Amino acid sequence: MGTKLRIGALISGGGTNLQAILDACAQGTIDGRVVFVGTDNPHANGLERARRHEVPTFVVDYARLIGDYRTDPASVKLPPDADLDDLARRQSLLPAGADPARIRRFLHTRVAAEAALLAAMAAHPFDLLVLAGFMRNLTPYFIDRVNTDPAKPRIMNIHPALLPAFPGTDGYGDTFRYGAKVGGCTVHFIDYGEDSGPIIGQRAFAIQADDTEERIRQKGLDLEWQIYPECIQLYAEDRLRVAVRTHHLPHGGVYRRAVVEILGEKTPGTR
Ligand code: GAR
């Protein structure tokens, strides 16, 4: 194996997924090292985990920036290379029919924050960016500047539900409240939508009638701590390929689906 995968991480909270990744790197089950941990939340407990592993950290305080924009929009400077009209057309985080002023406000604050993230990240070259409980959506401004090679996506996310069910900020809570019989977690590459990119891996667990939300969350996290390092190691081994397959329907229709192929994976049932 060549040089170690350089992993950048963005977090917002406790950072137990970050811890699983740091531990997997230390144990060699990920052939990589974490080169920075960034956060939108100055109080994220995960920052302490990074410091314990002597990983550089930085904060871009999204909440303060959004507050500053509310008080005085002109005080929040956009990077010179941001084209909000173009981003408004390409983004799919807010519905296309939403109030254009709302879309602009959203993009202005997020792009300003993302420019600060990119500036901080520039000091730490990386191969893969992992979102590990990062609770902010990323716009095409940021995504395009990280994914410079269209054939090689570089941003992974872990989501606490079996996507495409229950996207958003409370996957386990939504799964539990719905009364689902199965819950799970999903690792995927990110695209311009919310929790909508090509799926790399999923794990599921059963939900009993008398389970509690807390138990569901714990069952899910236990699986997250296994699957995220596994998917990162597949990336380190350069075994992930996003392929678009075209399917023809009997009556002439066509649809395309993006799948992540895992190179060298055995088809179940074969030897
Ligand atoms: C995890 O359950 C992760 O799947 C979820 O936040 C939690 C973070 O925990 N992420 C999202 O909901 C992203 N939309 P952690 O900080 O202990 O890793």
Short mmCIF file of N, CA and C in Angstrom, two decimals, residues 189-254:
data_model
loop_
_atom_site.label_atom_id
_atom_site.label_comp_id
_atom_site.label_asym_id
_atom_site.label_seq_id
_atom_site.Cartn_x
_atom_site.Cartn_y
_atom_site.Cartn_z
N PHE A 189 -21.63 9.39 -0.77
CA PHE A 189 -20.96 10.58 -1.27
C PHE A 189 -21.97 11.70 -1.30
N ILE A 190 -21.53 12.93 -1.10
CA ILE A 190 -22.53 13.99 -1.13
C ILE A 190 -22.63 14.59 -2.54
N ASP A 191 -23.85 15.03 -2.84
CA ASP A 191 -24.08 15.78 -4.07
C ASP A 191 -24.77 17.09 -3.67
N TYR A 192 -25.43 17.76 -4.61
CA TYR A 192 -25.98 19.08 -4.29
C TYR A 192 -27.25 19.02 -3.43
N GLY A 193 -27.83 17.83 -3.25
CA GLY A 193 -29.07 17.75 -2.48
C GLY A 193 -28.80 17.48 -1.01
N GLU A 194 -29.87 17.38 -0.24
CA GLU A 194 -29.71 17.07 1.18
C GLU A 194 -29.78 15.55 1.36
N ASP A 195 -28.70 14.95 1.83
CA ASP A 195 -28.63 13.51 2.10
C ASP A 195 -29.02 12.69 0.88
N SER A 196 -28.57 13.11 -0.31
CA SER A 196 -29.10 12.49 -1.53
C SER A 196 -28.04 11.90 -2.46
N GLY A 197 -26.78 11.85 -2.09
CA GLY A 197 -25.76 11.38 -3.04
C GLY A 197 -25.67 9.86 -3.12
N PRO A 198 -24.84 9.35 -4.04
CA PRO A 198 -24.70 7.90 -4.26
C PRO A 198 -24.30 7.15 -2.98
N ILE A 199 -25.00 6.03 -2.75
CA ILE A 199 -24.85 5.28 -1.50
C ILE A 199 -23.67 4.31 -1.57
N ILE A 200 -22.80 4.40 -0.57
CA ILE A 200 -21.62 3.53 -0.51
C ILE A 200 -21.93 2.30 0.34
N GLY A 201 -22.58 2.49 1.48
CA GLY A 201 -22.87 1.36 2.35
C GLY A 201 -24.03 1.66 3.28
N GLN A 202 -24.74 0.63 3.67
CA GLN A 202 -25.85 0.78 4.63
C GLN A 202 -25.83 -0.40 5.59
N ARG A 203 -26.26 -0.15 6.82
CA ARG A 203 -26.44 -1.22 7.81
C ARG A 203 -27.82 -1.03 8.44
N ALA A 204 -28.46 -2.14 8.75
CA ALA A 204 -29.82 -2.06 9.30
C ALA A 204 -29.90 -2.78 10.64
N PHE A 205 -30.86 -2.37 11.46
CA PHE A 205 -31.14 -3.08 12.72
C PHE A 205 -32.65 -3.17 12.89
N ALA A 206 -33.06 -4.19 13.65
CA ALA A 206 -34.50 -4.38 13.88
C ALA A 206 -34.98 -3.46 15.00
N ILE A 207 -36.22 -3.01 14.88
CA ILE A 207 -36.83 -2.19 15.94
C ILE A 207 -38.01 -2.96 16.53
N GLN A 208 -37.97 -3.15 17.84
CA GLN A 208 -39.05 -3.88 18.52
C GLN A 208 -40.12 -2.87 18.96
N ALA A 209 -41.33 -3.39 19.18
CA ALA A 209 -42.45 -2.52 19.56
C ALA A 209 -42.14 -1.75 20.85
N ASP A 210 -41.41 -2.38 21.78
CA ASP A 210 -41.18 -1.71 23.06
C ASP A 210 -39.80 -1.03 23.14
N ASP A 211 -39.14 -0.85 21.99
CA ASP A 211 -37.87 -0.13 21.99
C ASP A 211 -38.09 1.32 22.39
N THR A 212 -37.04 1.96 22.88
CA THR A 212 -37.09 3.40 23.16
C THR A 212 -36.27 4.13 22.11
N GLU A 213 -36.50 5.42 21.99
CA GLU A 213 -35.73 6.21 21.02
C GLU A 213 -34.24 6.13 21.35
N GLU A 214 -33.93 6.14 22.63
CA GLU A 214 -32.53 6.09 23.06
C GLU A 214 -31.87 4.79 22.61
N ARG A 215 -32.64 3.67 22.75
CA ARG A 215 -32.07 2.37 22.33
C ARG A 215 -31.84 2.32 20.83
N ILE A 216 -32.77 2.92 20.10
CA ILE A 216 -32.64 2.97 18.62
C ILE A 216 -31.35 3.71 18.25
N ARG A 217 -31.16 4.86 18.91
CA ARG A 217 -29.99 5.70 18.62
C ARG A 217 -28.70 4.90 18.90
N GLN A 218 -28.71 4.16 20.02
CA GLN A 218 -27.50 3.41 20.38
C GLN A 218 -27.24 2.27 19.39
N LYS A 219 -28.32 1.56 19.00
CA LYS A 219 -28.15 0.48 18.01
C LYS A 219 -27.56 1.07 16.72
N GLY A 220 -28.07 2.24 16.34
CA GLY A 220 -27.60 2.87 15.10
C GLY A 220 -26.15 3.30 15.21
N LEU A 221 -25.82 3.97 16.31
CA LEU A 221 -24.43 4.47 16.46
C LEU A 221 -23.44 3.31 16.47
N ASP A 222 -23.81 2.19 17.14
CA ASP A 222 -22.91 1.03 17.15
C ASP A 222 -22.57 0.62 15.71
N LEU A 223 -23.57 0.66 14.83
CA LEU A 223 -23.34 0.29 13.43
C LEU A 223 -22.55 1.37 12.69
N GLU A 224 -22.83 2.66 13.02
CA GLU A 224 -22.10 3.76 12.37
C GLU A 224 -20.60 3.63 12.60
N TRP A 225 -20.25 3.30 13.87
CA TRP A 225 -18.81 3.23 14.21
C TRP A 225 -18.11 2.11 13.48
N GLN A 226 -18.88 1.10 13.00
CA GLN A 226 -18.26 0.04 12.18
C GLN A 226 -18.21 0.44 10.71
N ILE A 227 -19.35 0.91 10.20
CA ILE A 227 -19.45 1.04 8.74
C ILE A 227 -18.66 2.24 8.21
N TYR A 228 -18.57 3.32 9.01
CA TYR A 228 -17.88 4.50 8.46
C TYR A 228 -16.40 4.19 8.23
N PRO A 229 -15.69 3.65 9.25
CA PRO A 229 -14.29 3.28 8.98
C PRO A 229 -14.16 2.28 7.82
N GLU A 230 -15.10 1.34 7.70
CA GLU A 230 -15.00 0.36 6.59
C GLU A 230 -15.09 1.06 5.23
N CYS A 231 -16.03 2.00 5.11
CA CYS A 231 -16.18 2.71 3.82
C CYS A 231 -14.96 3.58 3.55
N ILE A 232 -14.41 4.19 4.59
CA ILE A 232 -13.21 5.04 4.40
C ILE A 232 -12.03 4.16 3.95
N GLN A 233 -11.94 2.96 4.52
CA GLN A 233 -10.85 2.07 4.10
C GLN A 233 -11.03 1.65 2.64
N LEU A 234 -12.27 1.42 2.19
CA LEU A 234 -12.49 1.11 0.77
C LEU A 234 -12.01 2.27 -0.11
N TYR A 235 -12.25 3.49 0.36
CA TYR A 235 -11.77 4.67 -0.39
C TYR A 235 -10.24 4.67 -0.41
N ALA A 236 -9.64 4.38 0.76
CA ALA A 236 -8.17 4.37 0.84
C ALA A 236 -7.59 3.34 -0.12
N GLU A 237 -8.31 2.23 -0.30
CA GLU A 237 -7.84 1.18 -1.22
C GLU A 237 -8.22 1.49 -2.67
N ASP A 238 -8.84 2.65 -2.89
CA ASP A 238 -9.26 3.08 -4.23
C ASP A 238 -10.20 2.06 -4.88
N ARG A 239 -11.15 1.56 -4.08
CA ARG A 239 -12.04 0.50 -4.59
C ARG A 239 -13.45 1.00 -4.85
N LEU A 240 -13.69 2.32 -4.73
CA LEU A 240 -15.05 2.83 -4.93
C LEU A 240 -15.15 3.55 -6.28
N ARG A 241 -16.15 3.18 -7.06
CA ARG A 241 -16.40 3.85 -8.35
C ARG A 241 -17.87 4.20 -8.45
N VAL A 242 -18.15 5.45 -8.78
CA VAL A 242 -19.55 5.81 -9.01
C VAL A 242 -19.85 5.55 -10.48
N ALA A 243 -20.86 4.72 -10.72
CA ALA A 243 -21.22 4.38 -12.10
C ALA A 243 -22.69 4.75 -12.31
N VAL A 244 -23.00 5.27 -13.49
CA VAL A 244 -24.40 5.56 -13.79
C VAL A 244 -24.89 4.47 -14.73
N ARG A 245 -25.85 3.69 -14.27
CA ARG A 245 -26.39 2.59 -15.09
C ARG A 245 -27.70 3.05 -15.72
N THR A 246 -27.90 2.68 -16.97
CA THR A 246 -29.13 3.05 -17.68
C THR A 246 -30.02 1.81 -17.76
N HIS A 247 -31.29 1.99 -17.45
CA HIS A 247 -32.24 0.86 -17.47
C HIS A 247 -33.39 1.19 -18.41
N HIS A 248 -33.76 0.21 -19.23
CA HIS A 248 -34.84 0.42 -20.20
C HIS A 248 -36.09 -0.27 -19.71
N LEU A 249 -37.18 0.45 -19.69
CA LEU A 249 -38.45 -0.11 -19.25
C LEU A 249 -39.13 -0.78 -20.44
N PRO A 250 -40.01 -1.77 -20.18
CA PRO A 250 -40.63 -2.52 -21.29
C PRO A 250 -41.34 -1.62 -22.30
N HIS A 251 -41.90 -0.50 -21.86
CA HIS A 251 -42.69 0.32 -22.79
C HIS A 251 -41.92 1.53 -23.31
N GLY A 252 -40.61 1.43 -23.30
CA GLY A 252 -39.80 2.47 -23.95
C GLY A 252 -39.21 3.51 -23.01
N GLY A 253 -39.63 3.53 -21.77
CA GLY A 253 -39.06 4.50 -20.83
C GLY A 253 -37.63 4.14 -20.48
N VAL A 254 -36.92 5.14 -19.98
CA VAL A 254 -35.53 4.94 -19.59
C VAL A 254 -35.31 5.62 -18.26
#
